[in-house]
CSV table of C-alpha atoms and ligand atoms in Angstrom, one decimal:
chain,number,residue,atom,x,y,z
A,20,MET,CA,-0.2,-0.2,-0.3
A,21,ALA,CA,1.5,3.5,-0.6
A,22,THR,CA,0.1,7.1,-0.8
A,23,VAL,CA,0.4,9.4,-3.9
A,24,SER,CA,1.1,12.8,-4.6
A,25,PHE,CA,0.6,15.1,-7.5
A,26,LYS,CA,3.1,17.8,-7.3
A,27,ASP,CA,2.4,20.4,-9.8
A,28,ALA,CA,1.9,18.0,-12.6
A,29,SER,CA,0.9,19.7,-15.9
A,30,ARG,CA,0.2,18.3,-18.7
A,31,VAL,CA,-0.2,20.1,-22.1
A,32,TYR,CA,-1.2,18.2,-25.5
A,33,PRO,CA,0.7,18.9,-28.4
A,34,GLY,CA,-0.9,22.1,-30.1
A,35,ALA,CA,-2.9,23.0,-27.6
A,36,ASP,CA,-3.1,26.1,-26.3
A,37,HIS,CA,-3.9,25.4,-22.2
A,38,PRO,CA,-3.2,22.8,-20.1
A,39,ALA,CA,-5.9,19.7,-19.7
A,40,VAL,CA,-3.8,19.4,-16.1
A,41,ASP,CA,-2.8,22.7,-15.1
A,42,LYS,CA,-0.2,22.2,-12.0
A,43,LEU,CA,-2.4,19.7,-10.1
A,44,ASN,CA,-1.4,19.2,-6.7
A,45,LEU,CA,-3.2,16.3,-4.8
A,46,THR,CA,-1.9,14.5,-2.1
A,47,ILE,CA,-3.6,10.5,-2.1
A,48,GLY,CA,-3.1,8.8,2.2
A,49,ASP,CA,-2.5,5.4,2.2
A,50,GLY,CA,-5.7,3.4,1.7
A,51,GLU,CA,-8.1,6.3,1.1
A,52,PHE,CA,-10.8,6.3,-1.8
A,53,MET,CA,-10.0,9.5,-3.4
A,54,VAL,CA,-12.8,10.2,-6.2
A,55,LEU,CA,-11.7,12.8,-8.9
A,56,VAL,CA,-14.7,14.7,-10.4
A,57,GLY,CA,-15.5,17.3,-12.8
A,58,PRO,CA,-17.4,17.8,-16.1
A,59,SER,CA,-16.7,16.8,-19.2
A,60,GLY,CA,-13.1,17.6,-20.5
A,61,CYS,CA,-12.5,19.1,-17.1
A,62,GLY,CA,-8.5,16.5,-16.9
A,63,LYS,CA,-9.8,13.6,-15.0
A,64,SER,CA,-8.9,10.7,-17.5
A,65,THR,CA,-6.5,12.7,-18.5
A,66,SER,CA,-4.9,13.0,-14.4
A,67,LEU,CA,-5.2,9.2,-13.7
A,68,ARG,CA,-3.3,9.0,-16.8
A,69,MET,CA,-0.6,10.6,-15.4
A,70,LEU,CA,-0.8,8.5,-12.5
A,71,ALA,CA,-0.5,5.4,-15.0
A,72,GLY,CA,2.5,6.5,-16.9
A,73,LEU,CA,0.5,6.8,-19.9
A,74,GLU,CA,0.5,10.3,-20.1
A,75,GLU,CA,3.4,12.1,-20.3
A,76,VAL,CA,4.3,15.0,-17.6
A,77,ASN,CA,5.1,18.1,-18.9
A,78,SER,CA,6.3,19.6,-15.4
A,79,GLY,CA,5.8,18.8,-11.9
A,80,SER,CA,6.2,15.4,-10.2
A,81,ILE,CA,3.9,12.2,-9.4
A,82,LEU,CA,5.3,10.0,-6.4
A,83,ILE,CA,3.4,6.7,-5.2
A,84,GLY,CA,4.7,5.8,-1.4
A,85,ASP,CA,8.5,7.8,-1.6
A,86,GLN,CA,9.6,7.0,-5.1
A,87,ASP,CA,8.9,9.3,-7.4
A,88,VAL,CA,7.5,7.0,-10.6
A,89,THR,CA,7.5,10.6,-13.5
A,90,ASN,CA,9.1,8.8,-15.6
A,91,LEU,CA,9.0,5.4,-14.8
A,92,PRO,CA,7.2,3.4,-17.4
A,93,PRO,CA,3.8,2.3,-16.3
A,94,LYS,CA,4.8,-1.7,-15.5
A,95,ASP,CA,6.8,-0.6,-13.1
A,96,ARG,CA,4.6,1.6,-10.8
A,97,ASP,CA,2.6,-1.3,-9.5
A,98,ILE,CA,-0.5,-0.1,-10.0
A,99,ALA,CA,-4.5,-1.8,-12.0
A,100,MET,CA,-6.5,-0.3,-13.9
A,101,VAL,CA,-10.2,-0.6,-14.1
A,102,PHE,CA,-11.1,1.5,-17.6
A,103,GLN,CA,-14.4,2.3,-18.9
A,104,ASN,CA,-14.0,-0.3,-21.6
A,105,TYR,CA,-12.7,-3.4,-19.8
A,106,ALA,CA,-12.8,-5.7,-23.1
A,107,LEU,CA,-12.2,-8.8,-21.5
A,108,TYR,CA,-11.0,-11.4,-23.9
A,109,PRO,CA,-13.9,-13.2,-25.1
A,110,HIS,CA,-12.5,-16.6,-26.2
A,111,MET,CA,-10.9,-17.1,-22.4
A,112,THR,CA,-13.1,-18.0,-19.3
A,113,VAL,CA,-13.6,-15.4,-16.4
A,114,ALA,CA,-11.1,-17.1,-14.6
A,115,ASP,CA,-8.6,-17.3,-16.9
A,116,ASN,CA,-9.4,-13.8,-18.0
A,117,MET,CA,-8.3,-12.3,-14.6
A,118,GLY,CA,-5.1,-14.5,-14.5
A,119,PHE,CA,-3.7,-13.5,-17.4
A,120,ALA,CA,-1.9,-10.7,-16.3
A,121,LEU,CA,-0.3,-12.6,-13.7
A,122,LYS,CA,0.6,-15.5,-16.4
A,123,MET,CA,2.4,-13.0,-18.3
A,124,GLN,CA,4.3,-12.2,-15.2
A,125,GLY,CA,5.4,-15.9,-14.9
A,126,VAL,CA,3.2,-16.3,-11.6
A,127,SER,CA,2.9,-19.8,-10.6
A,128,LYS,CA,-0.1,-21.7,-12.2
A,129,SER,CA,-0.9,-23.2,-7.9
A,130,GLU,CA,-0.4,-19.4,-6.7
A,131,ARG,CA,-2.6,-17.6,-9.6
A,132,GLU,CA,-5.6,-20.2,-8.8
A,133,ARG,CA,-5.1,-19.3,-5.0
A,134,ARG,CA,-5.2,-15.2,-6.5
A,135,VAL,CA,-7.8,-16.0,-8.7
A,136,GLY,CA,-10.0,-18.3,-6.2
A,137,GLU,CA,-9.4,-15.7,-3.4
A,138,ALA,CA,-10.5,-12.4,-6.0
A,139,ALA,CA,-13.6,-14.2,-7.2
A,140,LYS,CA,-15.0,-15.1,-3.9
A,141,LEU,CA,-14.7,-11.7,-3.2
A,142,LEU,CA,-16.5,-10.6,-6.1
A,143,GLY,CA,-19.1,-13.2,-5.8
A,144,LEU,CA,-17.6,-14.5,-9.0
A,145,GLU,CA,-17.4,-18.6,-7.7
A,146,ASP,CA,-19.8,-20.4,-9.9
A,147,PHE,CA,-18.5,-18.3,-13.2
A,148,LEU,CA,-15.0,-19.1,-13.7
A,149,THR,CA,-15.7,-21.3,-16.5
A,150,ARG,CA,-18.1,-19.3,-18.0
A,151,LYS,CA,-16.9,-16.9,-20.9
A,152,PRO,CA,-17.6,-13.5,-21.1
A,153,LYS,CA,-20.3,-13.9,-23.3
A,154,ALA,CA,-22.2,-15.8,-21.0
A,155,LEU,CA,-21.9,-13.0,-18.4
A,156,SER,CA,-24.6,-10.1,-17.4
A,157,GLY,CA,-22.6,-6.5,-17.5
A,158,GLY,CA,-22.6,-6.2,-13.9
A,159,GLN,CA,-21.0,-9.2,-13.6
A,160,ARG,CA,-18.6,-8.6,-16.7
A,161,GLN,CA,-17.7,-5.4,-14.9
A,162,ARG,CA,-16.8,-7.4,-11.7
A,163,VAL,CA,-14.5,-9.7,-13.7
A,164,ALA,CA,-12.8,-6.3,-15.1
A,165,MET,CA,-11.9,-5.7,-11.3
A,166,GLY,CA,-11.0,-8.8,-10.5
A,167,ARG,CA,-8.3,-8.5,-13.1
A,168,ALA,CA,-7.3,-6.0,-11.1
A,169,ILE,CA,-7.7,-7.3,-7.9
A,170,VAL,CA,-5.7,-10.3,-9.0
A,171,ARG,CA,-2.1,-7.8,-9.0
A,172,GLN,CA,-2.6,-6.8,-5.4
A,173,PRO,CA,-1.2,-3.6,-6.7
A,174,GLN,CA,-0.1,-0.8,-4.5
A,175,VAL,CA,-2.9,1.6,-6.2
A,176,PHE,CA,-5.8,1.0,-7.6
A,177,LEU,CA,-6.7,3.4,-10.5
A,178,MET,CA,-10.7,3.3,-11.5
A,179,ASP,CA,-12.1,5.2,-14.8
A,180,GLU,CA,-15.8,5.8,-15.1
A,181,PRO,CA,-15.8,1.7,-14.4
A,182,LEU,CA,-19.9,2.1,-14.0
A,183,SER,CA,-20.6,4.2,-17.0
A,184,ASN,CA,-21.6,0.7,-19.5
A,185,LEU,CA,-23.7,0.0,-16.5
A,186,ASP,CA,-27.6,0.5,-16.2
A,187,ALA,CA,-29.2,2.8,-13.6
A,188,LYS,CA,-29.9,0.8,-11.2
A,189,LEU,CA,-27.2,-1.9,-11.4
A,190,ARG,CA,-24.4,1.3,-11.7
A,191,VAL,CA,-26.5,2.0,-7.9
A,192,SER,CA,-25.6,-2.0,-6.6
A,193,THR,CA,-22.2,-2.2,-7.8
A,194,ARG,CA,-20.8,1.5,-6.9
A,195,THR,CA,-22.1,0.2,-3.0
A,196,GLN,CA,-19.9,-2.8,-3.7
A,197,ILE,CA,-17.0,-1.6,-4.8
A,198,ALA,CA,-16.6,1.2,-2.7
A,199,ALA,CA,-17.2,-1.9,0.6
A,200,LEU,CA,-14.5,-4.4,-1.3
A,201,GLN,CA,-11.5,-1.0,-1.2
A,202,GLN,CA,-12.7,-0.9,2.3
A,203,ARG,CA,-12.0,-4.3,3.0
A,204,LEU,CA,-8.6,-4.4,0.8
A,205,GLY,CA,-7.5,-1.0,2.2
A,206,VAL,CA,-5.9,-0.5,-0.8
A,207,THR,CA,-5.5,3.2,-1.8
A,208,THR,CA,-7.5,4.2,-4.8
A,209,VAL,CA,-8.2,6.9,-7.1
A,210,TYR,CA,-11.8,6.6,-8.9
A,211,VAL,CA,-12.4,9.3,-11.5
A,212,THR,CA,-16.2,9.7,-12.7
A,213,HIS,CA,-18.1,12.4,-13.8
A,214,ASP,CA,-21.5,11.9,-11.8
A,215,GLN,CA,-21.3,13.9,-8.5
A,216,VAL,CA,-23.6,11.3,-6.9
A,217,GLU,CA,-21.2,8.5,-7.6
A,218,ALA,CA,-18.6,10.5,-6.1
A,219,MET,CA,-20.1,12.1,-3.0
A,220,THR,CA,-21.5,8.3,-1.7
A,221,MET,CA,-18.1,6.2,-3.0
A,222,GLY,CA,-15.7,8.5,-1.9
A,223,ASP,CA,-13.5,9.3,1.7
A,224,ARG,CA,-12.7,12.4,-0.5
A,225,VAL,CA,-13.3,14.3,-3.5
A,226,ALA,CA,-10.9,16.6,-5.5
A,227,VAL,CA,-13.2,19.0,-7.6
A,228,MET,CA,-11.9,19.2,-11.0
A,229,LYS,CA,-12.7,22.0,-13.9
A,230,ASP,CA,-10.7,23.0,-17.0
A,231,GLY,CA,-8.1,21.3,-15.7
A,232,ILE,CA,-8.0,23.1,-12.1
A,233,LEU,CA,-8.4,21.6,-9.1
A,234,GLN,CA,-11.1,23.5,-7.2
A,235,GLN,CA,-11.1,22.2,-4.3
A,236,VAL,CA,-10.6,18.5,-2.1
A,237,ALA,CA,-12.8,17.6,1.0
A,238,ASN,CA,-15.2,14.6,2.3
A,239,PRO,CA,-18.8,14.8,1.0
A,240,LEU,CA,-20.1,16.4,3.7
A,241,GLU,CA,-17.4,19.3,3.7
A,242,LEU,CA,-18.1,19.8,0.2
A,243,TYR,CA,-21.7,19.8,0.5
A,244,ASP,CA,-21.8,22.3,3.2
A,245,THR,CA,-19.0,24.8,2.7
A,246,PRO,CA,-18.3,24.7,-1.5
A,247,ARG,CA,-15.0,27.0,-1.9
A,248,ASN,CA,-16.7,29.0,-4.5
A,249,LEU,CA,-20.0,29.1,-7.3
A,250,PHE,CA,-18.5,26.2,-9.6
A,251,VAL,CA,-18.2,23.5,-6.4
A,252,ALA,CA,-21.2,25.2,-5.1
A,253,GLY,CA,-23.5,24.4,-8.2
A,254,PHE,CA,-21.9,21.5,-9.3
A,255,ILE,CA,-22.6,19.6,-6.2
A,256,GLY,CA,-25.2,18.5,-5.0
A,257,SER,CA,-28.9,17.1,-6.5
A,258,PRO,CA,-31.1,19.4,-7.1
A,259,ALA,CA,-28.7,21.6,-7.2
A,260,MET,CA,-27.9,24.4,-5.6
A,261,ASN,CA,-30.3,27.9,-5.8
A,262,LEU,CA,-27.5,30.3,-7.1
A,263,ILE,CA,-29.4,34.1,-7.1
A,264,LYS,CA,-28.0,37.5,-7.7
A,265,GLY,CA,-28.7,40.4,-5.8
A,266,LYS,CA,-27.7,44.2,-5.0
A,267,VAL,CA,-26.1,44.1,-1.5
A,268,ALA,CA,-28.3,46.2,0.5
A,269,ASP,CA,-28.6,47.2,4.4
A,270,GLY,CA,-28.2,44.0,6.4
A,271,GLY,CA,-28.4,41.1,3.1
A,272,VAL,CA,-28.3,40.8,-0.4
A,273,GLN,CA,-31.6,42.3,-1.8
A,274,VAL,CA,-33.9,40.2,-4.7
A,275,GLY,CA,-36.8,41.3,-6.0
A,276,ASP,CA,-38.5,43.2,-3.0
A,277,TYR,CA,-36.8,40.8,-0.1
A,278,VAL,CA,-33.6,41.4,1.7
A,279,VAL,CA,-32.0,38.3,2.2
A,280,PRO,CA,-30.1,38.5,5.6
A,281,VAL,CA,-26.6,38.2,5.9
A,282,GLU,CA,-24.1,39.0,7.9
A,283,ARG,CA,-22.1,42.0,8.3
A,284,GLU,CA,-19.0,41.1,8.1
A,285,VAL,CA,-19.7,38.6,5.4
A,286,LEU,CA,-21.1,41.8,3.5
A,287,ALA,CA,-18.1,43.6,4.7
A,288,ARG,CA,-16.1,41.1,2.4
A,289,ALA,CA,-18.0,42.1,-0.8
A,290,GLN,CA,-14.8,45.0,-1.3
A,291,GLY,CA,-16.2,47.3,-4.0
A,292,ASP,CA,-18.4,44.6,-5.5
A,293,ASP,CA,-21.8,45.9,-5.7
A,294,THR,CA,-23.7,42.3,-6.1
A,295,LEU,CA,-23.1,39.4,-4.8
A,296,THR,CA,-24.8,35.7,-4.9
A,297,ILE,CA,-26.6,34.1,-2.8
A,298,GLY,CA,-26.5,30.3,-2.6
A,299,ILE,CA,-29.3,28.2,-0.6
A,300,ARG,CA,-29.6,24.5,-0.7
A,301,PRO,CA,-33.1,23.0,-2.0
A,302,GLU,CA,-33.7,21.8,1.7
A,303,HIS,CA,-33.0,25.3,2.9
A,304,LEU,CA,-35.6,26.6,1.5
A,305,GLY,CA,-38.8,27.1,2.7
A,306,LYS,CA,-42.4,28.6,2.5
A,307,SER,CA,-42.6,31.9,4.6
A,308,ASP,CA,-45.4,32.2,6.7
A,309,ASP,CA,-45.9,35.6,6.2
A,310,SER,CA,-46.1,37.9,3.0
A,311,GLN,CA,-41.9,38.4,3.8
A,312,GLY,CA,-39.9,36.5,1.9
A,313,ILE,CA,-38.0,35.7,-1.9
A,314,ALA,CA,-41.8,36.1,-4.2
A,315,VAL,CA,-41.6,33.1,-6.6
A,316,ASP,CA,-43.6,32.5,-9.7
A,317,VAL,CA,-44.1,28.3,-9.5
A,318,ALA,CA,-43.4,26.1,-12.5
A,319,VAL,CA,-44.0,22.8,-11.2
A,320,VAL,CA,-44.6,21.1,-8.0
A,321,GLU,CA,-42.7,17.4,-8.4
A,322,GLU,CA,-44.7,15.4,-6.0
A,323,LEU,CA,-42.3,12.3,-4.4
A,324,GLY,CA,-44.4,10.9,-1.9
A,325,ALA,CA,-42.0,11.3,1.1
A,326,ASP,CA,-40.9,14.9,0.2
A,327,SER,CA,-41.8,17.6,-3.4
A,328,TYR,CA,-39.8,19.7,-4.8
A,329,LEU,CA,-41.5,23.1,-6.1
A,330,TYR,CA,-39.8,24.9,-9.7
A,331,GLY,CA,-40.0,27.9,-10.1
A,332,SER,CA,-38.6,31.7,-11.5
A,333,LEU,CA,-37.5,34.6,-9.6
A,334,ALA,CA,-41.4,36.9,-9.7
A,335,GLY,CA,-42.2,40.0,-11.4
A,336,LEU,CA,-40.3,39.2,-14.5
A,337,SER,CA,-40.5,39.9,-18.2
A,338,GLU,CA,-40.2,36.1,-19.8
A,339,GLU,CA,-36.8,37.1,-21.4
A,340,GLU,CA,-35.2,37.7,-17.5
A,341,ARG,CA,-37.1,34.5,-16.4
A,342,LEU,CA,-35.9,32.8,-19.2
A,343,ALA,CA,-32.0,33.9,-18.4
A,344,GLY,CA,-32.7,34.1,-14.9
A,345,PRO,CA,-31.5,31.1,-12.2
A,346,GLN,CA,-34.5,28.1,-11.5
A,347,ILE,CA,-35.9,28.7,-8.2
A,348,VAL,CA,-35.7,25.4,-6.3
A,349,ALA,CA,-37.4,24.3,-2.9
A,350,ARG,CA,-38.1,21.0,-1.2
A,351,MET,CA,-41.5,21.2,0.4
A,352,THR,CA,-42.4,18.5,3.1
A,353,SER,CA,-45.8,18.8,4.2
A,354,ARG,CA,-48.3,17.6,1.4
A,355,HIS,CA,-50.4,21.3,1.3
A,356,PRO,CA,-51.2,21.5,-1.8
A,357,ILE,CA,-49.9,25.1,-3.2
A,358,ASP,CA,-51.4,27.4,-4.8
A,359,ARG,CA,-49.8,28.2,-8.6
A,360,SER,CA,-51.6,30.9,-9.3
A,361,ALA,CA,-50.3,33.5,-7.1
A,362,PRO,CA,-46.1,33.9,-6.2
A,363,VAL,CA,-45.4,31.7,-3.2
A,364,ARG,CA,-42.3,33.7,-0.5
A,365,LEU,CA,-39.6,31.5,0.2
A,366,LYS,CA,-37.4,32.6,3.4
A,367,PRO,CA,-33.9,30.4,4.1
A,368,THR,CA,-34.5,27.9,6.6
A,369,GLY,CA,-30.8,27.1,6.5
A,370,THR,CA,-27.3,28.5,5.8
A,371,VAL,CA,-26.8,31.0,3.3
A,372,HIS,CA,-23.8,30.4,1.0
A,373,VAL,CA,-22.3,33.7,-0.2
A,374,PHE,CA,-20.3,34.3,-2.7
A,375,SER,CA,-18.2,37.0,-4.6
A,376,ASN,CA,-19.1,37.7,-8.5
A,377,SER,CA,-16.3,39.1,-9.2
A,378,THR,CA,-14.1,35.9,-8.4
A,379,GLY,CA,-16.7,33.5,-7.4
A,380,GLU,CA,-15.4,32.7,-4.4
A,381,ARG,CA,-16.7,31.5,-1.2
A,382,LEU,CA,-17.5,34.4,1.2
A,383,SER,CA,-19.8,33.4,3.9
B,421,ATP,N1,-4.8,12.9,-26.5
B,421,ATP,C1,-5.1,13.8,-26.2
B,421,ATP,N2,-4.7,14.6,-26.8
B,421,ATP,C2,-5.1,16.2,-27.1
B,421,ATP,N3,-5.8,16.8,-26.3
B,421,ATP,C3,-6.6,15.5,-25.5
B,421,ATP,C4,-6.7,14.5,-25.8
B,421,ATP,N4,-7.3,13.5,-24.3
B,421,ATP,C5,-7.7,14.4,-23.5
B,421,ATP,N5,-7.7,15.4,-24.8
B,421,ATP,C6,-8.1,16.8,-24.3
B,421,ATP,O1,-7.4,17.2,-23.1
B,421,ATP,C7,-9.1,17.4,-21.7
B,421,ATP,C8,-9.1,17.0,-20.7
B,421,ATP,O2,-9.8,16.0,-21.3
B,421,ATP,P1,-9.5,14.1,-20.3
B,421,ATP,O3,-9.9,13.1,-21.2
B,421,ATP,O4,-8.5,13.9,-19.5
B,421,ATP,O5,-11.1,14.8,-19.4
B,421,ATP,P2,-12.4,14.2,-18.9
B,421,ATP,O6,-12.5,15.0,-17.4
B,421,ATP,O7,-11.7,12.9,-18.5
B,421,ATP,O8,-13.6,13.9,-19.7
B,421,ATP,P3,-15.4,13.5,-19.7
B,421,ATP,O9,-15.6,13.3,-18.5
B,421,ATP,O10,-15.4,13.4,-21.0
B,421,ATP,O11,-13.8,12.0,-19.6
B,421,ATP,C9,-9.6,17.9,-22.8
B,421,ATP,O12,-10.1,19.0,-23.4
B,421,ATP,C10,-9.9,16.7,-24.2
B,421,ATP,O13,-9.9,17.5,-25.7
B,422,MG,MG1,-12.2,10.7,-18.7
């Protein structure tokens, strides 16, 4: 087992005008499950491939344990990778697929059988060892791909969207299995996904990237409770945080005819900005019981049984402003029907996050 450190590691693809990964600094603890998450093209796979040795590091360095691996070929890095398109060998049995890399390494037959048997037991594949891949379900094939990585007993597992070929339901059950398996094996793991729910449910810590730049790395609750900037605030959480722009006013931020209360010391940090963005999670926005609050025109109420989500837009906007403006989402706990003919008033019932519009940074 080992730690992994990226130190100012950058990758610039030939001909590109900006780095795909820009001075990445990230340390992953021994046995930790680290998830890299971010939108398509933000540099997740490139970071993983740099760690694997499949992509050149143009500046900075990468360490596994105490060893600088920046210029080491992939085979000398003691890592195992599970890709999105984990092609299994179709003509080989499950057991042979899992043991193939060991065979190439010259591991003895008895040792191979022992390790494959052990991995098959961990993965619940014991009954399938003699089958060919085409006789397996998608989820079972995915487990064989995991098995191929496990039998190598590497210092570090790298996984690049290994669940994206599975249907939604299987993805949920398999992500729980992978997280549990990683915990049992205790092998340092770097896992790439663009799905923030997967990131939040699987990772010990989550590193959020955008445009090749690391935005924030923290445990899931920290990311959720104190996103460092507007991007992380909008990316983590589903439905997303309400992000509403308003003018700085006495005691808060003006949204329509309502001043959302913000502490003075937070407002003082706005320095020169005369508008700020406030962020309120849907569960921290509730129906006001007086005439005060953010006036919202209700578009739909989504009834989910246990709770419901109210979707709307700031009241009193022109059609054009409404389309350009933020969507407002509030989680309702009551089953009281909502009158859609008149605007409702919503008030913060929990944390109000405050962000600078000029820097995007968190002020609260
Ligand atoms: N071989 C390559 N040559 C040139 N540019 C590349 C190459 N591979 C990736 N890029 C570019 O580098 C950036 C980062 O790509 P990367 O594959 O790391 O993104 P990603 O975060 O994994 O995205 P996705 O979620 O779509 O897989 C993108 O702008 C991409 O177009
Ligand atoms: Mg990718």
